[in-house]
């Protein structure tokens, strides 16, 4: 299991399983090494203050911890940047290959320049964050609350819970809700959802809850009437539209 850095989980520094790790070892992960160095800094700062009663030991310790934290954040940003650049370069190469292939296969002999192609800047994450009701620990599934009728009548619809990203956000919100409802528990993520069996039981318990068909205060009657009476493509038809209709919603049945 991956060891978190102390900035993400401060209690890791005083965990009974790793509190004696005050010197980095070659077999440790990068986060474990930084945690060990941080424990050593804290220990030396406390000992220096106890034996000399001088506050500059505490100040030096805090500055050292700040440097360790800055080093961790810088390394993390560097890794993310390199990964992002790698994906961008791959996409750029794929786009260039696609452009070259279309130049060769153009039936009319008209060259297609790179300016003819536009890249859609809108990502799925952007749509989920801006076009739907947010997933919160107070209301993980985004269903309409009685208070929404007066307080938020124009609220947006809940995000599609069958999407894996949204499903993960809902699970995270439920865990945060547990911590909110039971503040006496130090860390619900460790005590209640600390292993695979606990998370499996959580998934089973969440099967009883779902986002309702309408997650807006006012129902979209126009869309409902259009779905009932308009000529929408059906999976029963034998044409291309029917073939597409039979598979377009398969994404929601992926086991998450």
PDB file of C-alpha atoms in Angstrom:
ATOM      1  CA  UNK A   1       0.000   0.000   0.000  1.00  0.00           C
ATOM      2  CA  UNK A   2       1.301   3.466  -0.867  1.00  0.00           C
ATOM      3  CA  UNK A   3       2.457   5.552   2.084  1.00  0.00           C
ATOM      4  CA  UNK A   4       1.000   9.089   2.024  1.00  0.00           C
ATOM      5  CA  UNK A   5       3.141  12.156   2.623  1.00  0.00           C
ATOM      6  CA  UNK A   6       2.563  13.894   5.953  1.00  0.00           C
ATOM      7  CA  UNK A   7       1.050  16.974   4.299  1.00  0.00           C
ATOM      8  CA  UNK A   8      -1.790  14.778   3.006  1.00  0.00           C
ATOM      9  CA  UNK A   9      -2.157  12.826   6.263  1.00  0.00           C
ATOM     10  CA  UNK A  10      -0.299  14.403   9.227  1.00  0.00           C
ATOM     11  CA  UNK A  11      -1.070  11.456  11.522  1.00  0.00           C
ATOM     12  CA  UNK A  12       1.295   9.287   9.474  1.00  0.00           C
ATOM     13  CA  UNK A  13       4.216  10.863  11.355  1.00  0.00           C
ATOM     14  CA  UNK A  14       2.933   9.432  14.641  1.00  0.00           C
ATOM     15  CA  UNK A  15       1.563   6.155  13.324  1.00  0.00           C
ATOM     16  CA  UNK A  16       2.504   3.297  15.648  1.00  0.00           C
ATOM     17  CA  UNK A  17       3.661   1.181  12.707  1.00  0.00           C
ATOM     18  CA  UNK A  18       6.155   3.754  11.427  1.00  0.00           C
ATOM     19  CA  UNK A  19       6.924   6.129  14.296  1.00  0.00           C
ATOM     20  CA  UNK A  20      10.347   4.509  14.799  1.00  0.00           C
ATOM     21  CA  UNK A  21      11.333   5.149  11.171  1.00  0.00           C
ATOM     22  CA  UNK A  22      13.520   8.217  11.693  1.00  0.00           C
ATOM     23  CA  UNK A  23      16.217   7.415   9.137  1.00  0.00           C
ATOM     24  CA  UNK A  24      15.555   6.895   5.403  1.00  0.00           C
ATOM     25  CA  UNK A  25      16.326   3.450   4.021  1.00  0.00           C
ATOM     26  CA  UNK A  26      16.983   2.470   0.369  1.00  0.00           C
ATOM     27  CA  UNK A  27      13.938   0.169   0.376  1.00  0.00           C
ATOM     28  CA  UNK A  28      11.562   2.982   1.349  1.00  0.00           C
ATOM     29  CA  UNK A  29       9.396   4.890  -1.073  1.00  0.00           C
ATOM     30  CA  UNK A  30      10.053   8.565  -1.730  1.00  0.00           C
ATOM     31  CA  UNK A  31       7.198   9.629   0.575  1.00  0.00           C
ATOM     32  CA  UNK A  32       8.385   7.283   3.337  1.00  0.00           C
ATOM     33  CA  UNK A  33      11.896   8.748   3.150  1.00  0.00           C
ATOM     34  CA  UNK A  34      10.582  12.300   3.494  1.00  0.00           C
ATOM     35  CA  UNK A  35       8.368  11.217   6.396  1.00  0.00           C
ATOM     36  CA  UNK A  36      11.368   9.628   8.131  1.00  0.00           C
ATOM     37  CA  UNK A  37      13.464  12.779   7.668  1.00  0.00           C
ATOM     38  CA  UNK A  38      10.580  14.876   8.995  1.00  0.00           C
ATOM     39  CA  UNK A  39      10.327  12.693  12.121  1.00  0.00           C
ATOM     40  CA  UNK A  40      14.067  13.109  12.667  1.00  0.00           C
ATOM     41  CA  UNK A  41      13.772  16.895  12.310  1.00  0.00           C
ATOM     42  CA  UNK A  42      10.885  17.006  14.798  1.00  0.00           C
ATOM     43  CA  UNK A  43      12.769  14.784  17.259  1.00  0.00           C
ATOM     44  CA  UNK A  44      15.968  16.851  17.086  1.00  0.00           C
ATOM     45  CA  UNK A  45      14.008  20.100  17.403  1.00  0.00           C
ATOM     46  CA  UNK A  46      12.239  18.857  20.537  1.00  0.00           C
ATOM     47  CA  UNK A  47      15.462  17.559  22.099  1.00  0.00           C
ATOM     48  CA  UNK A  48      17.288  20.798  21.296  1.00  0.00           C
ATOM     49  CA  UNK A  49      14.536  22.877  22.866  1.00  0.00           C
ATOM     50  CA  UNK A  50      14.300  20.656  25.972  1.00  0.00           C
ATOM     51  CA  UNK A  51      18.037  20.712  26.708  1.00  0.00           C
ATOM     52  CA  UNK A  52      18.743  24.361  25.818  1.00  0.00           C
ATOM     53  CA  UNK A  53      15.316  26.042  26.235  1.00  0.00           C
ATOM     54  CA  UNK A  54      16.070  28.098  23.123  1.00  0.00           C
ATOM     55  CA  UNK A  55      13.308  28.788  20.641  1.00  0.00           C
ATOM     56  CA  UNK A  56      15.566  28.927  17.620  1.00  0.00           C
ATOM     57  CA  UNK A  57      15.649  25.104  17.548  1.00  0.00           C
ATOM     58  CA  UNK A  58      11.880  25.102  17.032  1.00  0.00           C
ATOM     59  CA  UNK A  59      12.149  27.796  14.362  1.00  0.00           C
ATOM     60  CA  UNK A  60      14.886  25.880  12.530  1.00  0.00           C
ATOM     61  CA  UNK A  61      12.750  22.732  12.679  1.00  0.00           C
ATOM     62  CA  UNK A  62       9.732  24.515  11.200  1.00  0.00           C
ATOM     63  CA  UNK A  63      11.850  26.015   8.423  1.00  0.00           C
ATOM     64  CA  UNK A  64      13.313  22.580   7.641  1.00  0.00           C
ATOM     65  CA  UNK A  65       9.832  21.039   7.467  1.00  0.00           C
ATOM     66  CA  UNK A  66       8.750  23.850   5.144  1.00  0.00           C
ATOM     67  CA  UNK A  67      11.728  23.121   2.880  1.00  0.00           C
ATOM     68  CA  UNK A  68      10.849  19.396   2.843  1.00  0.00           C
ATOM     69  CA  UNK A  69       7.243  20.227   1.964  1.00  0.00           C
ATOM     70  CA  UNK A  70       8.341  22.590  -0.828  1.00  0.00           C
ATOM     71  CA  UNK A  71      10.671  19.936  -2.228  1.00  0.00           C
ATOM     72  CA  UNK A  72       7.841  17.384  -2.245  1.00  0.00           C
ATOM     73  CA  UNK A  73       5.444  19.780  -4.015  1.00  0.00           C
ATOM     74  CA  UNK A  74       8.081  20.775  -6.576  1.00  0.00           C
ATOM     75  CA  UNK A  75       8.862  17.140  -7.371  1.00  0.00           C
ATOM     76  CA  UNK A  76       5.161  16.318  -7.682  1.00  0.00           C
ATOM     77  CA  UNK A  77       4.553  19.255 -10.033  1.00  0.00           C
ATOM     78  CA  UNK A  78       7.554  18.235 -12.130  1.00  0.00           C
ATOM     79  CA  UNK A  79       6.241  14.674 -12.496  1.00  0.00           C
ATOM     80  CA  UNK A  80       2.756  15.878 -13.434  1.00  0.00           C
ATOM     81  CA  UNK A  81       4.206  18.347 -15.941  1.00  0.00           C
ATOM     82  CA  UNK A  82       6.339  15.661 -17.594  1.00  0.00           C
ATOM     83  CA  UNK A  83       3.370  13.311 -17.841  1.00  0.00           C
ATOM     84  CA  UNK A  84       1.203  16.065 -19.310  1.00  0.00           C
ATOM     85  CA  UNK A  85       3.848  17.015 -21.860  1.00  0.00           C
ATOM     86  CA  UNK A  86       4.207  13.362 -22.805  1.00  0.00           C
ATOM     87  CA  UNK A  87       0.489  13.055 -23.498  1.00  0.00           C
ATOM     88  CA  UNK A  88       0.453  16.345 -25.411  1.00  0.00           C
ATOM     89  CA  UNK A  89       3.369  15.241 -27.581  1.00  0.00           C
ATOM     90  CA  UNK A  90       1.632  11.937 -28.267  1.00  0.00           C
ATOM     91  CA  UNK A  91      -1.578  13.750 -29.225  1.00  0.00           C
ATOM     92  CA  UNK A  92       0.415  16.117 -31.445  1.00  0.00           C
ATOM     93  CA  UNK A  93       2.047  13.199 -33.256  1.00  0.00           C
ATOM     94  CA  UNK A  94      -1.319  11.479 -33.658  1.00  0.00           C
ATOM     95  CA  UNK A  95      -2.841  14.665 -35.095  1.00  0.00           C
ATOM     96  CA  UNK A  96       0.041  15.062 -37.536  1.00  0.00           C
ATOM     97  CA  UNK A  97      -0.340  11.447 -38.673  1.00  0.00           C
ATOM     98  CA  UNK A  98      -4.070  11.966 -39.101  1.00  0.00           C
ATOM     99  CA  UNK A  99      -3.516  15.113 -41.148  1.00  0.00           C
ATOM    100  CA  UNK A 100      -0.992  13.378 -43.402  1.00  0.00           C
ATOM    101  CA  UNK A 101      -3.333  10.441 -43.959  1.00  0.00           C
ATOM    102  CA  UNK A 102      -6.194  12.748 -44.866  1.00  0.00           C
ATOM    103  CA  UNK A 103      -3.980  14.604 -47.318  1.00  0.00           C
ATOM    104  CA  UNK A 104      -3.191  11.322 -49.051  1.00  0.00           C
ATOM    105  CA  UNK A 105      -6.746  10.011 -49.032  1.00  0.00           C
ATOM    106  CA  UNK A 106      -8.509  13.188 -50.134  1.00  0.00           C
ATOM    107  CA  UNK A 107     -10.544  12.156 -53.161  1.00  0.00           C
ATOM    108  CA  UNK A 108     -10.852  15.635 -54.665  1.00  0.00           C
ATOM    109  CA  UNK A 109      -7.169  16.387 -54.515  1.00  0.00           C
ATOM    110  CA  UNK A 110      -7.752  19.337 -52.203  1.00  0.00           C
ATOM    111  CA  UNK A 111      -5.099  19.630 -49.548  1.00  0.00           C
ATOM    112  CA  UNK A 112      -6.298  19.776 -45.982  1.00  0.00           C
ATOM    113  CA  UNK A 113      -4.175  22.105 -43.891  1.00  0.00           C
ATOM    114  CA  UNK A 114      -3.734  21.882 -40.116  1.00  0.00           C
ATOM    115  CA  UNK A 115      -5.800  25.060 -39.760  1.00  0.00           C
ATOM    116  CA  UNK A 116      -8.779  23.092 -41.051  1.00  0.00           C
ATOM    117  CA  UNK A 117      -8.848  21.103 -37.816  1.00  0.00           C
ATOM    118  CA  UNK A 118      -9.983  22.529 -34.510  1.00  0.00           C
ATOM    119  CA  UNK A 119      -9.297  21.058 -31.100  1.00  0.00           C
ATOM    120  CA  UNK A 120     -12.213  20.971 -28.697  1.00  0.00           C
ATOM    121  CA  UNK A 121     -11.000  22.676 -25.492  1.00  0.00           C
ATOM    122  CA  UNK A 122     -13.957  21.362 -23.468  1.00  0.00           C
ATOM    123  CA  UNK A 123     -13.110  18.267 -21.445  1.00  0.00           C
ATOM    124  CA  UNK A 124     -15.405  15.853 -19.652  1.00  0.00           C
ATOM    125  CA  UNK A 125     -14.201  17.129 -16.288  1.00  0.00           C
ATOM    126  CA  UNK A 126     -15.064  20.709 -17.277  1.00  0.00           C
ATOM    127  CA  UNK A 127     -18.569  19.679 -18.295  1.00  0.00           C
ATOM    128  CA  UNK A 128     -19.122  17.728 -15.080  1.00  0.00           C
ATOM    129  CA  UNK A 129     -17.960  20.651 -12.939  1.00  0.00           C
ATOM    130  CA  UNK A 130     -19.880  23.415 -14.725  1.00  0.00           C
ATOM    131  CA  UNK A 131     -23.003  21.882 -16.258  1.00  0.00           C
ATOM    132  CA  UNK A 132     -24.223  19.759 -13.336  1.00  0.00           C
ATOM    133  CA  UNK A 133     -25.073  20.121  -9.663  1.00  0.00           C
ATOM    134  CA  UNK A 134     -21.942  19.582  -7.546  1.00  0.00           C
ATOM    135  CA  UNK A 135     -21.420  16.356  -5.617  1.00  0.00           C
ATOM    136  CA  UNK A 136     -21.123  17.296  -1.939  1.00  0.00           C
ATOM    137  CA  UNK A 137     -20.847  15.419   1.345  1.00  0.00           C
ATOM    138  CA  UNK A 138     -24.230  16.859   2.384  1.00  0.00           C
ATOM    139  CA  UNK A 139     -25.904  15.471  -0.757  1.00  0.00           C
ATOM    140  CA  UNK A 140     -23.634  12.944  -2.525  1.00  0.00           C
ATOM    141  CA  UNK A 141     -26.177  11.825  -5.141  1.00  0.00           C
ATOM    142  CA  UNK A 142     -27.387  15.336  -5.945  1.00  0.00           C
ATOM    143  CA  UNK A 143     -31.071  14.540  -5.460  1.00  0.00           C
ATOM    144  CA  UNK A 144     -33.568  17.354  -4.957  1.00  0.00           C
ATOM    145  CA  UNK A 145     -33.967  18.253  -1.282  1.00  0.00           C
ATOM    146  CA  UNK A 146     -37.106  19.811   0.153  1.00  0.00           C
ATOM    147  CA  UNK A 147     -35.116  22.928   0.955  1.00  0.00           C
ATOM    148  CA  UNK A 148     -34.096  23.249  -2.713  1.00  0.00           C
ATOM    149  CA  UNK A 149     -37.673  24.050  -3.727  1.00  0.00           C
ATOM    150  CA  UNK A 150     -37.440  27.436  -2.022  1.00  0.00           C
ATOM    151  CA  UNK A 151     -33.696  27.998  -1.639  1.00  0.00           C
ATOM    152  CA  UNK A 152     -32.431  26.801  -5.028  1.00  0.00           C
ATOM    153  CA  UNK A 153     -35.331  26.421  -7.489  1.00  0.00           C
ATOM    154  CA  UNK A 154     -33.067  26.832 -10.534  1.00  0.00           C
ATOM    155  CA  UNK A 155     -30.499  24.242  -9.483  1.00  0.00           C
ATOM    156  CA  UNK A 156     -28.851  22.137 -12.175  1.00  0.00           C
ATOM    157  CA  UNK A 157     -29.353  18.429 -12.671  1.00  0.00           C
ATOM    158  CA  UNK A 158     -27.119  15.951 -10.883  1.00  0.00           C
ATOM    159  CA  UNK A 159     -24.140  14.548 -12.754  1.00  0.00           C
ATOM    160  CA  UNK A 160     -24.699  11.110 -14.371  1.00  0.00           C
ATOM    161  CA  UNK A 161     -23.818   8.655 -11.619  1.00  0.00           C
ATOM    162  CA  UNK A 162     -23.149   5.863 -14.124  1.00  0.00           C
ATOM    163  CA  UNK A 163     -20.014   7.688 -15.248  1.00  0.00           C
ATOM    164  CA  UNK A 164     -16.958   6.165 -13.480  1.00  0.00           C
ATOM    165  CA  UNK A 165     -15.550   9.592 -12.553  1.00  0.00           C
ATOM    166  CA  UNK A 166     -18.848  10.711 -11.043  1.00  0.00           C
ATOM    167  CA  UNK A 167     -19.240   7.381  -9.241  1.00  0.00           C
ATOM    168  CA  UNK A 168     -15.814   7.844  -7.669  1.00  0.00           C
ATOM    169  CA  UNK A 169     -16.745  11.383  -6.589  1.00  0.00           C
ATOM    170  CA  UNK A 170     -19.936  10.055  -4.994  1.00  0.00           C
ATOM    171  CA  UNK A 171     -18.014   7.403  -3.052  1.00  0.00           C
ATOM    172  CA  UNK A 172     -15.548  10.027  -1.824  1.00  0.00           C
ATOM    173  CA  UNK A 173     -18.416  12.310  -0.785  1.00  0.00           C
ATOM    174  CA  UNK A 174     -20.064   9.471   1.158  1.00  0.00           C
ATOM    175  CA  UNK A 175     -16.815   8.857   3.051  1.00  0.00           C
ATOM    176  CA  UNK A 176     -16.571  12.565   3.867  1.00  0.00           C
ATOM    177  CA  UNK A 177     -20.191  12.511   4.997  1.00  0.00           C
ATOM    178  CA  UNK A 178     -19.384   9.684   7.416  1.00  0.00           C
ATOM    179  CA  UNK A 179     -16.581  11.759   8.899  1.00  0.00           C
ATOM    180  CA  UNK A 180     -18.945  14.746   9.161  1.00  0.00           C
ATOM    181  CA  UNK A 181     -21.649  12.713  10.936  1.00  0.00           C
ATOM    182  CA  UNK A 182     -19.201  11.003  13.290  1.00  0.00           C
ATOM    183  CA  UNK A 183     -16.598  13.625  14.238  1.00  0.00           C
ATOM    184  CA  UNK A 184     -15.540  11.586  17.283  1.00  0.00           C
ATOM    185  CA  UNK A 185     -13.803   9.122  14.934  1.00  0.00           C
ATOM    186  CA  UNK A 186     -10.281  10.354  14.260  1.00  0.00           C
ATOM    187  CA  UNK A 187     -10.045   9.063  10.693  1.00  0.00           C
ATOM    188  CA  UNK A 188     -12.967   7.251   9.099  1.00  0.00           C
ATOM    189  CA  UNK A 189     -10.884   6.542   5.998  1.00  0.00           C
ATOM    190  CA  UNK A 190      -8.535   4.408   8.096  1.00  0.00           C
ATOM    191  CA  UNK A 191     -10.889   2.989  10.740  1.00  0.00           C
ATOM    192  CA  UNK A 192     -13.988   2.359   8.605  1.00  0.00           C
ATOM    193  CA  UNK A 193     -12.670   2.202   5.031  1.00  0.00           C
ATOM    194  CA  UNK A 194      -9.096   1.104   5.593  1.00  0.00           C
ATOM    195  CA  UNK A 195      -8.996  -2.146   3.625  1.00  0.00           C
ATOM    196  CA  UNK A 196     -10.514  -3.879   0.617  1.00  0.00           C
ATOM    197  CA  UNK A 197     -13.260  -5.620   2.624  1.00  0.00           C
ATOM    198  CA  UNK A 198     -14.448  -2.331   4.128  1.00  0.00           C
ATOM    199  CA  UNK A 199     -14.661  -0.685   0.704  1.00  0.00           C
ATOM    200  CA  UNK A 200     -16.480  -3.741  -0.673  1.00  0.00           C
ATOM    201  CA  UNK A 201     -19.054  -3.471   2.122  1.00  0.00           C
ATOM    202  CA  UNK A 202     -19.398   0.240   1.367  1.00  0.00           C
ATOM    203  CA  UNK A 203     -20.123  -0.498  -2.297  1.00  0.00           C
ATOM    204  CA  UNK A 204     -22.755  -3.057  -1.272  1.00  0.00           C
ATOM    205  CA  UNK A 205     -24.457  -0.621   1.090  1.00  0.00           C
ATOM    206  CA  UNK A 206     -24.478   2.121  -1.554  1.00  0.00           C
ATOM    207  CA  UNK A 207     -26.332  -0.110  -4.031  1.00  0.00           C
ATOM    208  CA  UNK A 208     -29.566   0.834  -2.232  1.00  0.00           C
ATOM    209  CA  UNK A 209     -29.150   4.518  -3.034  1.00  0.00           C
ATOM    210  CA  UNK A 210     -29.278   6.251  -6.406  1.00  0.00           C
ATOM    211  CA  UNK A 211     -29.919   9.535  -8.177  1.00  0.00           C
ATOM    212  CA  UNK A 212     -33.579   9.873  -9.069  1.00  0.00           C
ATOM    213  CA  UNK A 213     -34.798  10.169 -12.649  1.00  0.00           C
ATOM    214  CA  UNK A 214     -35.347  13.913 -12.262  1.00  0.00           C
ATOM    215  CA  UNK A 215     -32.778  15.827 -10.221  1.00  0.00           C
ATOM    216  CA  UNK A 216     -34.110  19.306 -10.942  1.00  0.00           C
ATOM    217  CA  UNK A 217     -36.801  21.205  -9.072  1.00  0.00           C
ATOM    218  CA  UNK A 218     -38.762  21.759 -12.286  1.00  0.00           C
ATOM    219  CA  UNK A 219     -39.102  18.711 -14.509  1.00  0.00           C
ATOM    220  CA  UNK A 220     -38.168  18.957 -18.187  1.00  0.00           C
ATOM    221  CA  UNK A 221     -41.632  18.243 -19.566  1.00  0.00           C
ATOM    222  CA  UNK A 222     -40.644  19.226 -23.093  1.00  0.00           C
ATOM    223  CA  UNK A 223     -37.872  16.646 -23.260  1.00  0.00           C
ATOM    224  CA  UNK A 224     -40.166  14.023 -21.727  1.00  0.00           C
ATOM    225  CA  UNK A 225     -42.882  14.688 -24.305  1.00  0.00           C
ATOM    226  CA  UNK A 226     -40.281  14.586 -27.069  1.00  0.00           C
ATOM    227  CA  UNK A 227     -39.079  11.227 -25.773  1.00  0.00           C
ATOM    228  CA  UNK A 228     -42.631   9.884 -25.700  1.00  0.00           C
ATOM    229  CA  UNK A 229     -44.005  11.071 -29.021  1.00  0.00           C
ATOM    230  CA  UNK A 230     -41.204  12.132 -31.356  1.00  0.00           C
ATOM    231  CA  UNK A 231     -39.510   9.904 -33.910  1.00  0.00           C
ATOM    232  CA  UNK A 232     -36.423   9.037 -31.939  1.00  0.00           C
ATOM    233  CA  UNK A 233     -34.076   6.256 -33.108  1.00  0.00           C
ATOM    234  CA  UNK A 234     -34.925   2.938 -31.512  1.00  0.00           C
ATOM    235  CA  UNK A 235     -32.858  -0.170 -30.964  1.00  0.00           C
ATOM    236  CA  UNK A 236     -35.697  -2.135 -32.562  1.00  0.00           C
ATOM    237  CA  UNK A 237     -35.225  -0.539 -35.983  1.00  0.00           C
ATOM    238  CA  UNK A 238     -32.958  -2.204 -38.528  1.00  0.00           C
ATOM    239  CA  UNK A 239     -31.251   0.903 -39.922  1.00  0.00           C
ATOM    240  CA  UNK A 240     -27.960   2.541 -38.919  1.00  0.00           C
ATOM    241  CA  UNK A 241     -29.735   4.626 -36.262  1.00  0.00           C
ATOM    242  CA  UNK A 242     -31.095   1.477 -34.686  1.00  0.00           C
ATOM    243  CA  UNK A 243     -27.669  -0.171 -34.661  1.00  0.00           C
ATOM    244  CA  UNK A 244     -26.229   2.870 -32.901  1.00  0.00           C
ATOM    245  CA  UNK A 245     -29.120   3.018 -30.417  1.00  0.00           C
ATOM    246  CA  UNK A 246     -28.461  -0.573 -29.363  1.00  0.00           C
ATOM    247  CA  UNK A 247     -24.930   0.207 -28.184  1.00  0.00           C
ATOM    248  CA  UNK A 248     -24.885   3.921 -27.309  1.00  0.00           C
ATOM    249  CA  UNK A 249     -25.776   3.379 -23.634  1.00  0.00           C
ATOM    250  CA  UNK A 250     -23.575   0.355 -22.950  1.00  0.00           C
ATOM    251  CA  UNK A 251     -21.122   2.599 -21.093  1.00  0.00           C
ATOM    252  CA  UNK A 252     -23.440   2.851 -18.105  1.00  0.00           C
ATOM    253  CA  UNK A 253     -23.377  -0.911 -17.508  1.00  0.00           C
ATOM    254  CA  UNK A 254     -19.637  -1.069 -16.904  1.00  0.00           C
ATOM    255  CA  UNK A 255     -18.990  -2.604 -13.500  1.00  0.00           C
ATOM    256  CA  UNK A 256     -17.493   0.107 -11.338  1.00  0.00           C
TER     257      UNK A 256
END
